[in-house]
Amino acid sequence: MTDQSVAAVSLTGVDKTFDAGRAGAVTALSGIDLAVAPGEFVSLIGPSGCGKSTLMRLVADLERPSAGTISVFGKSAHQARLDQDYGIAFQAAGLLPWRSVRANVELPLQVHGMGRAGRAARADELLELVGLAEFAGHRPDQLSGGMQQRVAIARALAERPRLLLMDEPFGALDEMTRERMQGELVRLSTQTGCAVIFVTHSIPEAVYLSDRVVVMSPRPGRISAVVPIELSDRNEDTREEPGFFAAVTAVREALRARASVELS
Amino acid sequence: MVRLRSVLYGGAALAVILLLWEGYKLVGSPQGWSVNEVRLLPRADDSSMPHVWTVAERFTQPEISAEGSSSVLVAVLRAAWFSFRISLAGWLGGVLVGVALAVLMQRFRTARDALLPYVVISQTVPLVAIAPVVVGWGGQLAVLGQPWQPWMSVAVISGYLAFFPVAVGMLRGLDSPGPAQIALMQAYAASWWQTLVRLRLPASVGHLVPALRLAAAASVIGTIVAEISTGTRGGIGRLIIEYAQAATGDPARPWTAIAGAAALGLVVAALVSALDLALARFNPAGA
Ligand SMILES: Nc1ncnc2c1ncn2[C@@H]1O[C@H](COP(=O)(O)OP(=O)(O)O)[C@@H](O)[C@H]1O
Ligand SMILES: [Mg+2]
């Protein structure tokens, strides 16, 4: 059903300048060209303030670009948002504390007018998918940080999006939980076949998850390198394979190369 | 269990007040205590501070010595019930207006800039100044074909005091969702109304409940003061004045009306607590 020739996301010559009041204007992004294929997993990595979140928010149509064009499945980002073509998750799980876990997952479906029975069925299916079926009736504050983030991911998948936008979703989790969540995310993205744009600070995380790692540099935010990751399969042992270390080194060098240009 | 404990604490606090009263009567001078003719402590004699049990007994006696006069208790209860209904009307009106104003101010930046200063200023106008204005305007109005009733003026003034904490608390509550939650609703392409109903209103409950409490206290005080300043008959405010005028010959009687007013406040506070429980679902942190 999906047209494989149309990119999931395509940015061409995108600039984003924020009007920062008396401090003048902040150029958050400059000359961004990027295409993400359907089903492709792309991570954005780079130092704080290099515009990773801004890039993701532009794709989500939560910000408008100052220049350039953005298309999502061949439509404008705005139309894609209206059509619910993407699911989104942030570093803060952002669950509504007065709603049960199930009702949180139902929120997007409820906003889009799905009936009660359909919502409940879909929510149960999603909670099953993220392994939280028995917590459906719990309140978010009864769940650990990792479980809350899984609820947020289930919620992001509610509308069966073909694109998932994630801004440091595991940033607040401990290392062990984080690795487990990465494994689950790989499984979910293969299972659902959706493209993912994943913002992270962690090089191993980017390498483990991605088909391609987009390395960004600050002031102004640019794409300084794109590192393709060629790992055959992701499993428990992937993080100990030589290919994994080689890819980590490649990304680290791409980040450092940029940093040394800055210092010189 | 929280409820049982607060009832116990409330009862203990009342007992402490009564004990302090009697304790002061034991040790205090009947002439009070003055420095340079300025009385700093009240007289402890029986006509200034009647015994607790004298006041309690006074409740059971007829209001006036005339034949067929009902007991003070009945008179106080009747007046308190009258004032309670006015307070309730004022509170409801104040809550409605306060919530509506808050929603308006949340929705429109210009409404916020234009209204918020006046919302604050409104509370600095003394009640005694607005009372005659309300009575004067009310006199020219008819509600649903019925002429304006004096109690309506009192309810309007009561509501005037009650709307303020609601407007301010509700606005803060509507503003309380974080940027991630707002972005989420935006990502869902949710309309303003959906964002209000699904996010902002439930998020505001934690701020609304304390505001409802303040509004309840304000509406009771507003009712009592407005009854006095508009000269409205039938309520506890008027009764306090009437009984105070009889204080010389009947020192316990004013205290019965004051106790009635205090009881009215307690009943209203208890009702708001019940409302709090009903809204607890939206307020996991507890207000
Ligand atoms: N709403 C905004 N208003 C003004 N400046 C912003 C805004 N959002 C982001 N910026 C600026 O844009 C730059 C990139 O920010 P961001 O995309 O959040 O970076 P990252 O996610 O990579 O840490 C930063 O300099 C930040 O201060
Ligand atoms: Mg960021």
Coordinates of C-alpha atoms and ligand atoms in Angstrom, one line a residue:
Chain A
M1 CA 0.0 0.0 0.0
T2 CA 2.9 2.4 0.7
D3 CA 4.6 3.8 -2.4
Q4 CA 8.2 2.9 -1.8
S5 CA 9.4 5.5 -4.2
V6 CA 8.1 8.4 -2.1
A7 CA 10.4 9.3 0.8
A8 CA 9.0 9.1 4.3
V9 CA 10.6 12.5 5.0
S10 CA 12.4 14.8 2.7
L11 CA 14.0 18.1 3.7
T12 CA 15.5 20.4 1.1
G13 CA 17.5 23.5 1.9
V14 CA 15.8 24.0 5.2
D15 CA 16.7 26.9 7.4
K16 CA 15.2 27.7 10.8
T17 CA 15.8 31.1 12.4
F18 CA 14.2 31.9 15.8
D19 CA 13.5 35.5 16.7
A20 CA 15.1 35.7 20.1
G21 CA 13.7 39.1 21.0
R22 CA 16.3 41.7 22.1
A23 CA 19.1 39.1 21.7
G24 CA 18.5 39.2 18.0
A25 CA 17.9 36.1 15.8
V26 CA 19.2 32.6 16.5
T27 CA 19.9 30.4 13.5
A28 CA 19.0 27.0 14.7
L29 CA 19.4 25.2 11.4
S30 CA 21.0 26.1 8.1
G31 CA 20.9 24.3 4.8
I32 CA 19.5 21.0 5.9
D33 CA 19.1 18.4 3.2
L34 CA 17.9 15.0 4.3
A35 CA 15.7 12.2 3.0
V36 CA 14.5 9.3 5.1
A37 CA 13.2 6.2 3.2
P38 CA 10.0 4.4 4.3
G39 CA 10.9 1.9 7.1
E40 CA 14.3 3.5 7.5
F41 CA 15.7 4.2 11.0
V42 CA 17.7 7.4 11.2
S43 CA 19.3 8.9 14.3
L44 CA 20.2 12.5 14.8
I45 CA 23.3 13.0 17.0
G46 CA 25.3 16.1 17.9
P47 CA 26.1 18.4 20.8
S48 CA 23.3 20.2 22.7
G49 CA 21.9 23.1 20.8
C50 CA 22.8 21.9 17.4
G51 CA 19.2 21.9 16.4
K52 CA 18.2 18.2 16.7
S53 CA 14.9 18.9 18.4
T54 CA 14.2 21.8 16.1
L55 CA 14.7 19.5 13.1
M56 CA 12.3 17.0 14.5
R57 CA 9.7 19.6 15.4
L58 CA 9.9 21.0 11.9
V59 CA 9.1 17.5 10.5
A60 CA 6.2 17.3 13.0
D61 CA 4.9 20.7 11.9
L62 CA 5.3 22.0 15.4
E63 CA 7.5 24.7 14.0
R64 CA 7.6 26.2 10.5
P65 CA 10.8 26.4 8.5
S66 CA 12.2 29.9 7.7
A67 CA 13.3 28.6 4.3
G68 CA 13.3 25.4 2.3
T69 CA 10.7 22.7 1.9
I70 CA 9.7 19.7 4.0
S71 CA 7.6 16.9 2.8
V72 CA 6.3 13.9 4.7
F73 CA 5.1 11.0 2.5
G74 CA 4.9 13.4 -0.4
K75 CA 2.6 15.8 1.5
S76 CA 3.3 19.0 3.3
A77 CA 4.4 18.6 6.9
H78 CA 1.2 20.4 7.8
Q79 CA -1.1 18.0 5.9
A80 CA 0.8 15.0 7.3
R81 CA 0.1 16.3 10.8
L82 CA -3.6 16.7 10.1
D83 CA -3.6 13.2 8.6
Q84 CA -1.8 11.7 11.7
D85 CA 0.9 10.3 9.5
Y86 CA 3.4 10.3 12.3
G87 CA 3.6 9.3 16.0
I88 CA 5.7 11.3 18.4
A89 CA 7.4 10.8 21.7
F90 CA 9.5 13.1 23.9
Q91 CA 12.1 12.8 26.6
A92 CA 9.4 13.4 29.2
A93 CA 6.9 10.6 28.7
G94 CA 4.2 13.4 29.2
L95 CA 1.5 11.0 30.3
L96 CA -1.6 12.6 31.7
P97 CA -1.5 11.7 35.4
W98 CA -5.3 11.6 35.9
R99 CA -5.7 9.0 33.2
S100 CA -5.1 5.3 33.5
V101 CA -2.4 3.8 31.4
R102 CA -5.0 2.5 28.9
A103 CA -6.7 5.9 28.7
N104 CA -3.4 7.5 28.0
V105 CA -2.8 5.2 25.1
E106 CA -6.3 6.0 23.9
L107 CA -5.8 9.8 24.0
P108 CA -4.9 10.3 20.3
L109 CA -7.7 7.9 19.2
Q110 CA -10.2 9.7 21.4
V111 CA -9.1 13.1 20.0
H112 CA -9.7 11.7 16.5
G113 CA -13.1 10.5 17.4
M114 CA -12.7 6.8 17.5
G115 CA -15.5 5.0 19.4
R116 CA -15.0 3.7 22.9
A117 CA -14.9 0.0 22.0
G118 CA -12.4 0.4 19.2
R119 CA -10.2 2.5 21.3
A120 CA -10.1 0.0 24.2
A121 CA -9.3 -2.8 21.8
R122 CA -6.5 -0.9 20.1
A123 CA -5.1 0.2 23.4
D124 CA -5.0 -3.4 24.7
E125 CA -3.3 -4.5 21.5
L126 CA -0.6 -1.8 21.9
L127 CA -0.1 -2.4 25.6
E128 CA 0.4 -6.1 24.7
L129 CA 2.9 -5.0 22.1
V130 CA 5.0 -3.0 24.6
G131 CA 4.6 -5.7 27.3
L132 CA 2.4 -3.7 29.7
A133 CA -0.9 -5.5 29.3
E134 CA -1.3 -6.2 33.0
F135 CA -0.7 -2.5 33.8
A136 CA -3.6 -1.1 31.7
G137 CA -5.6 -0.1 34.7
H138 CA -2.7 1.5 36.6
R139 CA -2.0 5.2 37.0
P140 CA 1.1 6.5 35.3
D141 CA 2.7 7.5 38.7
Q142 CA 2.6 3.8 39.7
L143 CA 4.9 2.9 36.9
S144 CA 8.7 3.2 36.6
G145 CA 10.3 5.6 34.2
G146 CA 11.0 2.9 31.7
M147 CA 7.4 1.7 31.8
Q148 CA 6.1 5.2 31.4
Q149 CA 8.2 5.6 28.3
R150 CA 6.9 2.4 26.9
V151 CA 3.4 3.7 27.5
A152 CA 4.4 6.9 25.6
I153 CA 5.7 4.7 22.7
A154 CA 2.5 2.7 22.6
R155 CA 0.6 6.0 22.5
A156 CA 2.8 7.2 19.6
L157 CA 2.0 4.0 17.7
A158 CA -1.8 4.3 18.3
E159 CA -2.7 5.6 14.9
R160 CA -0.5 3.0 13.1
P161 CA 1.8 5.8 11.8
R162 CA 4.3 5.1 9.1
L163 CA 6.7 7.5 10.8
L164 CA 7.8 7.7 14.4
L165 CA 9.5 10.9 15.7
M166 CA 11.4 10.4 19.0
D167 CA 13.3 13.2 20.8
E168 CA 15.7 11.5 23.3
P169 CA 12.9 9.2 24.5
F170 CA 15.4 7.2 26.6
G171 CA 17.4 10.1 27.8
A172 CA 16.2 9.9 31.4
L173 CA 16.5 6.2 31.8
D174 CA 19.3 4.2 33.4
E175 CA 21.7 2.3 31.2
M176 CA 20.2 -1.2 31.7
T177 CA 16.7 -0.1 31.1
R178 CA 17.9 1.9 28.2
E179 CA 19.5 -1.0 26.4
R180 CA 16.4 -3.1 27.0
M181 CA 14.2 -0.3 25.5
Q182 CA 16.5 -0.1 22.5
G183 CA 16.0 -3.7 21.8
E184 CA 12.3 -3.3 22.1
L185 CA 12.3 -0.3 19.8
V186 CA 14.2 -2.2 17.1
R187 CA 11.7 -5.0 17.4
L188 CA 8.7 -2.6 17.2
S189 CA 10.1 -0.7 14.2
T190 CA 10.7 -3.9 12.3
Q191 CA 7.4 -5.3 13.3
T192 CA 5.4 -2.2 12.3
G193 CA 7.7 -1.3 9.4
C194 CA 7.6 2.4 10.2
A195 CA 10.4 4.9 9.5
V196 CA 11.9 6.4 12.6
I197 CA 13.7 9.7 13.3
F198 CA 15.4 9.3 16.6
V199 CA 17.2 12.1 18.4
T200 CA 19.9 11.0 20.9
H201 CA 23.1 12.1 22.7
S202 CA 24.4 8.6 22.9
I203 CA 26.7 7.2 20.2
P204 CA 26.2 3.5 21.0
E205 CA 22.5 4.0 21.1
A206 CA 22.5 5.7 17.7
V207 CA 24.6 2.9 16.2
Y208 CA 22.6 0.1 17.7
L209 CA 19.3 1.5 16.5
S210 CA 20.0 3.0 13.2
D211 CA 20.4 2.3 9.5
R212 CA 22.0 5.7 9.2
V213 CA 23.4 8.1 11.8
V214 CA 23.1 11.8 10.9
V215 CA 25.9 13.8 12.7
M216 CA 25.1 17.4 13.3
S217 CA 27.2 20.4 14.4
P218 CA 26.2 23.6 16.1
R219 CA 26.2 27.4 15.3
P220 CA 24.5 27.2 12.9
G221 CA 23.0 23.7 13.1
R222 CA 24.1 21.7 10.0
I223 CA 24.5 18.1 9.0
S224 CA 28.2 17.5 9.1
A225 CA 28.3 13.8 8.2
V226 CA 26.0 10.9 7.5
V227 CA 27.3 7.5 8.7
P228 CA 25.7 4.4 7.3
I229 CA 25.5 1.5 9.8
E230 CA 25.9 -1.9 8.3
L231 CA 25.0 -4.4 11.0
S232 CA 23.3 -7.5 9.8
D233 CA 21.0 -8.1 12.8
R234 CA 20.3 -6.6 16.2
N235 CA 20.3 -8.8 19.2
E236 CA 21.9 -9.3 22.6
D237 CA 25.3 -9.7 21.2
T238 CA 25.3 -6.9 18.7
R239 CA 26.9 -4.5 21.2
E240 CA 30.0 -6.8 21.4
E241 CA 30.6 -7.3 17.8
P242 CA 33.6 -5.8 16.0
G243 CA 31.3 -4.2 13.4
F244 CA 29.5 -2.4 16.2
F245 CA 32.7 -1.0 17.6
A246 CA 33.8 0.1 14.2
A247 CA 30.6 1.9 13.6
V248 CA 30.8 3.6 17.1
T249 CA 34.3 4.7 16.2
A250 CA 33.2 6.0 12.8
V251 CA 30.4 8.1 14.4
R252 CA 32.7 9.3 17.2
E253 CA 35.3 10.4 14.6
A254 CA 32.7 12.2 12.6
L255 CA 31.6 14.1 15.7
R256 CA 35.2 14.8 16.7
A257 CA 36.3 15.9 13.2
R258 CA 33.7 18.6 13.4
A259 CA 34.8 19.6 16.8
S260 CA 38.4 20.0 15.8
V261 CA 37.4 22.2 12.9
E262 CA 35.6 24.4 15.4
L263 CA 38.6 24.7 17.6
S264 CA 41.1 25.5 14.9
Chain B
M1 CA -9.1 7.9 56.7
V2 CA -7.9 11.3 55.9
R3 CA -11.4 12.5 56.4
L4 CA -11.8 10.9 59.8
R5 CA -8.6 12.5 61.0
S6 CA -9.5 16.0 59.8
V7 CA -12.9 15.7 61.5
L8 CA -11.0 14.7 64.7
Y9 CA -8.6 17.6 64.4
G10 CA -11.4 20.0 63.6
G11 CA -13.2 18.9 66.8
A12 CA -10.0 19.2 68.8
A13 CA -9.4 22.7 67.5
L14 CA -13.0 23.7 68.5
A15 CA -12.4 22.2 72.0
V16 CA -9.2 24.2 72.3
I17 CA -10.9 27.5 71.4
L18 CA -13.7 26.8 74.0
L19 CA -11.0 26.0 76.6
L20 CA -9.0 29.1 75.8
W21 CA -12.2 31.1 76.2
E22 CA -13.0 29.7 79.6
G23 CA -9.3 29.8 80.6
Y24 CA -9.2 33.5 79.9
K25 CA -12.3 34.0 81.9
L26 CA -10.6 32.3 84.8
V27 CA -7.4 34.3 84.8
G28 CA -8.3 37.5 83.0
S29 CA -9.3 40.7 84.8
P30 CA -13.0 41.6 84.6
Q31 CA -11.9 45.1 83.5
G32 CA -9.6 43.8 80.8
W33 CA -6.0 45.0 80.6
S34 CA -5.2 48.5 79.4
V35 CA -2.0 50.4 78.7
N36 CA -2.5 54.2 78.6
E37 CA -6.3 53.8 78.3
V38 CA -5.8 51.5 75.3
R39 CA -7.4 48.2 76.1
L40 CA -5.2 45.4 74.9
L41 CA -7.1 42.5 76.4
P42 CA -10.9 42.3 76.6
R43 CA -12.9 42.3 79.7
A44 CA -13.5 38.9 81.1
D45 CA -16.7 39.6 83.0
D46 CA -19.9 37.7 82.2
S47 CA -21.5 40.4 80.2
S48 CA -18.6 40.8 77.8
M49 CA -17.6 37.1 77.7
P50 CA -20.5 34.9 78.8
H51 CA -19.7 31.3 79.8
V52 CA -19.7 28.8 77.0
W53 CA -22.5 26.9 78.7
T54 CA -24.5 30.2 79.2
V55 CA -24.4 30.7 75.4
A56 CA -25.3 27.0 74.9
E57 CA -28.2 27.3 77.3
R58 CA -29.4 30.5 75.6
F59 CA -29.9 28.6 72.4
T60 CA -32.6 26.6 74.1
Q61 CA -34.5 29.6 75.5
P62 CA -37.1 31.7 73.6
E63 CA -35.8 34.4 71.5
I64 CA -37.7 37.2 73.2
S65 CA -39.9 37.0 76.3
A66 CA -43.1 37.6 74.3
E67 CA -45.7 34.8 74.2
G68 CA -45.1 32.1 71.5
S69 CA -41.6 33.2 70.6
S70 CA -39.5 30.4 69.1
S71 CA -36.2 29.4 70.6
V72 CA -33.0 31.1 69.8
L73 CA -31.8 27.9 68.2
V74 CA -34.6 27.9 65.7
A75 CA -34.1 31.6 65.0
V76 CA -30.4 31.1 64.4
L77 CA -30.9 28.0 62.2
R78 CA -33.6 29.7 60.2
A79 CA -31.3 32.7 59.6
A80 CA -28.3 30.5 58.8
W81 CA -30.3 28.5 56.3
F82 CA -31.4 31.8 54.6
S83 CA -27.8 33.0 54.4
F84 CA -26.6 29.5 53.3
R85 CA -28.8 29.6 50.3
I86 CA -27.7 33.1 49.3
S87 CA -24.1 32.0 49.8
L88 CA -24.6 29.0 47.6
A89 CA -26.2 31.2 44.9
G90 CA -23.3 33.6 45.1
W91 CA -20.7 30.9 45.1
L92 CA -22.2 29.1 42.1
G93 CA -22.5 32.4 40.2
G94 CA -18.9 33.4 41.2
V95 CA -17.6 30.0 40.2
L96 CA -19.3 30.2 36.8
V97 CA -18.1 33.7 36.1
G98 CA -14.6 32.9 37.4
V99 CA -14.3 29.8 35.2
A100 CA -15.7 31.6 32.2
L101 CA -13.3 34.5 32.6
A102 CA -10.3 32.1 33.1
V103 CA -11.2 30.2 29.9
L104 CA -11.6 33.5 28.0
M105 CA -8.2 34.8 29.3
Q106 CA -6.5 31.5 28.5
R107 CA -7.9 31.5 25.0
F108 CA -7.2 35.1 24.0
R109 CA -4.0 36.9 24.9
T110 CA -5.8 40.2 24.5
A111 CA -8.5 39.2 26.9
R112 CA -5.9 38.3 29.5
D113 CA -4.1 41.6 29.0
A114 CA -7.3 43.6 29.1
L115 CA -9.2 41.7 31.9
L116 CA -6.6 40.5 34.4
P117 CA -5.8 44.0 35.9
Y118 CA -9.5 44.6 36.4
V119 CA -10.0 41.2 38.0
V120 CA -7.4 42.2 40.5
I121 CA -8.6 45.8 41.0
S122 CA -12.2 44.5 41.5
Q123 CA -11.2 43.1 44.8
T124 CA -9.8 46.3 46.2
V125 CA -13.1 48.1 45.9
P126 CA -14.6 48.0 49.4
L127 CA -17.9 46.0 49.8
V128 CA -19.7 48.9 51.5
A129 CA -19.0 50.9 48.3
I130 CA -20.5 48.4 45.9
A131 CA -23.5 47.4 48.0
P132 CA -25.5 50.5 47.3
V133 CA -24.6 50.4 43.6
V134 CA -25.8 46.8 43.3
V135 CA -29.0 47.5 45.3
G136 CA -29.6 50.6 43.1
W137 CA -29.1 48.7 39.8
G138 CA -31.0 45.7 40.9
G139 CA -34.0 47.8 41.8
Q140 CA -34.3 48.7 38.1
L141 CA -34.1 45.1 36.9
A142 CA -36.6 42.3 36.7
V143 CA -35.5 38.7 36.5
L144 CA -37.8 36.4 34.5
G145 CA -40.6 38.8 35.0
Q146 CA -40.1 38.8 38.8
P147 CA -39.1 42.0 40.5
W148 CA -35.6 42.1 42.0
Q149 CA -35.5 40.6 45.4
P150 CA -33.2 42.0 48.2
W151 CA -31.5 38.6 48.5
M152 CA -30.5 38.9 44.9
S153 CA -28.4 41.9 45.7
V154 CA -26.7 40.0 48.5
A155 CA -26.0 37.0 46.2
V156 CA -24.5 39.3 43.6
I157 CA -22.2 40.8 46.1
S158 CA -21.3 37.4 47.5
G159 CA -20.5 36.2 44.0
Y160 CA -18.5 39.3 43.4
L161 CA -16.1 38.2 46.1
A162 CA -16.2 34.5 45.1
F163 CA -15.3 34.9 41.5
F164 CA -11.9 36.3 42.1
P165 CA -10.0 33.3 43.6
V166 CA -11.7 31.0 41.0
A167 CA -10.7 33.2 38.0
V168 CA -7.1 33.4 39.2
G169 CA -6.7 29.8 40.3
M170 CA -8.4 28.5 37.2
L171 CA -6.3 30.5 34.9
R172 CA -3.2 29.2 36.6
G173 CA -4.6 25.7 36.3
L174 CA -5.4 26.1 32.6
D175 CA -1.9 27.3 32.0
S176 CA -0.3 24.4 33.9
P177 CA 0.2 21.7 31.2
G178 CA 3.9 21.5 30.2
P179 CA 5.3 22.2 26.7
A180 CA 5.5 18.5 26.0
Q181 CA 1.8 18.0 26.7
I182 CA 0.9 21.0 24.6
A183 CA 3.1 19.8 21.8
L184 CA 1.4 16.4 22.0
M185 CA -2.0 17.9 21.5
Q186 CA -0.7 20.0 18.6
A187 CA 0.8 16.9 17.1
Y188 CA -2.7 15.2 17.3
A189 CA -4.0 18.3 15.4
A190 CA -6.4 18.6 18.4
S191 CA -8.7 21.7 18.2
W192 CA -8.7 24.3 20.9
W193 CA -11.8 22.8 22.4
Q194 CA -10.4 19.3 22.5
T195 CA -7.2 20.6 24.1
L196 CA -9.4 22.4 26.7
V197 CA -11.5 19.4 27.5
R198 CA -8.9 16.6 27.4
L199 CA -5.9 18.5 28.8
R200 CA -6.4 21.9 30.3
L201 CA -9.6 21.4 32.3
P202 CA -8.5 18.2 33.9
A203 CA -5.0 19.6 34.5
S204 CA -6.6 22.6 36.3
V205 CA -8.5 20.6 38.9
G206 CA -5.5 20.7 41.3
H207 CA -5.6 24.5 41.2
L208 CA -9.4 24.8 41.1
V209 CA -10.1 22.9 44.3
P210 CA -8.2 25.3 46.6
A211 CA -9.8 28.2 44.7
L212 CA -13.3 26.7 45.3
R213 CA -12.5 26.6 49.0
L214 CA -11.4 30.3 49.0
A215 CA -14.5 31.2 47.0
A216 CA -16.7 29.4 49.5
A217 CA -15.2 31.3 52.4
A218 CA -15.5 34.6 50.4
S219 CA -19.1 33.9 49.5
V220 CA -20.1 33.3 53.1
I221 CA -18.3 36.4 54.3
G222 CA -19.7 38.4 51.4
T223 CA -23.2 37.3 52.2
I224 CA -23.0 38.2 55.8
V225 CA -21.3 41.6 55.2
A226 CA -23.7 42.3 52.3
E227 CA -26.7 41.5 54.4
I228 CA -25.6 44.0 56.9
S229 CA -24.6 46.7 54.5
T230 CA -27.8 46.4 52.4
G231 CA -30.0 46.0 55.4
T232 CA -31.4 42.7 54.1
R233 CA -33.6 40.9 56.6
G234 CA -33.8 37.2 57.3
G235 CA -30.1 36.2 57.3
I236 CA -27.5 35.6 59.9
G237 CA -25.8 38.9 59.2
R238 CA -28.9 40.8 60.1
L239 CA -29.3 38.6 63.2
I240 CA -25.8 39.4 64.4
I241 CA -26.7 43.1 64.4
E242 CA -30.1 42.6 66.0
Y243 CA -28.7 40.4 68.8
A244 CA -25.8 42.8 69.3
Q245 CA -28.2 45.6 70.0
A246 CA -29.8 43.5 72.7
A247 CA -26.4 42.7 74.3
T248 CA -26.7 44.9 77.4
G249 CA -29.7 43.0 78.7
D250 CA -29.0 39.7 77.2
P251 CA -25.1 39.2 76.8
A252 CA -25.3 35.6 75.7
R253 CA -27.6 36.2 72.7
P254 CA -25.1 38.0 70.3
W255 CA -22.8 35.0 70.7
T256 CA -25.4 32.6 69.6
A257 CA -25.6 34.4 66.2
I258 CA -21.9 34.5 66.0
A259 CA -21.7 30.8 66.7
G260 CA -24.3 30.3 64.0
A261 CA -22.2 32.2 61.5
A262 CA -19.2 30.1 62.3
A263 CA -21.2 26.9 62.0
L264 CA -22.4 28.1 58.6
G265 CA -18.7 28.6 57.5
L266 CA -17.9 25.0 58.8
V267 CA -20.8 23.5 56.9
V268 CA -19.8 25.2 53.7
A269 CA -16.2 24.1 54.1
A270 CA -17.4 20.5 54.7
L271 CA -19.4 20.7 51.4
V272 CA -16.4 21.9 49.5
S273 CA -14.4 19.0 50.9
A274 CA -17.0 16.6 49.6
L275 CA -16.7 18.2 46.2
D276 CA -12.9 17.8 46.5
L277 CA -13.4 14.1 47.0
A278 CA -15.6 13.9 44.0
L279 CA -12.9 15.5 41.9
A280 CA -10.0 13.5 43.4
R281 CA -9.9 11.3 40.3
F282 CA -8.3 14.3 38.4
N283 CA -6.0 15.2 41.2
P284 CA -3.7 12.3 42.0
A285 CA -1.3 14.5 43.9
G286 CA -4.0 15.8 46.2
A287 CA -4.8 19.5 46.5
Ligands
LIG1 N1 11.5 28.3 20.5 C1 12.7 28.8 20.4 N2 13.0 30.1 20.5 C2 14.3 30.6 20.4 N3 15.3 29.8 20.2 C3 15.2 28.5 20.1 C4 13.8 27.9 20.3 N4 13.9 26.5 20.2 C5 15.3 26.3 20.0 N5 16.0 27.4 20.0 C6 17.4 27.5 19.8 O1 17.8 26.8 18.7 C7 19.0 26.1 18.9 C8 18.8 24.6 18.7 O2 17.9 24.1 19.7 P1 17.5 22.6 19.8 O3 16.9 22.2 18.5 O4 16.6 22.4 21.0 O5 18.9 21.8 20.0 P2 19.2 20.3 20.5 O6 17.9 19.6 20.5 O7 20.1 19.8 19.4 O8 19.8 20.4 21.8 C9 19.5 26.4 20.3 O9 20.4 27.5 20.2 C10 18.2 26.9 20.9 O10 18.5 27.9 21.9
MG2 MG 16.9 18.7 22.1

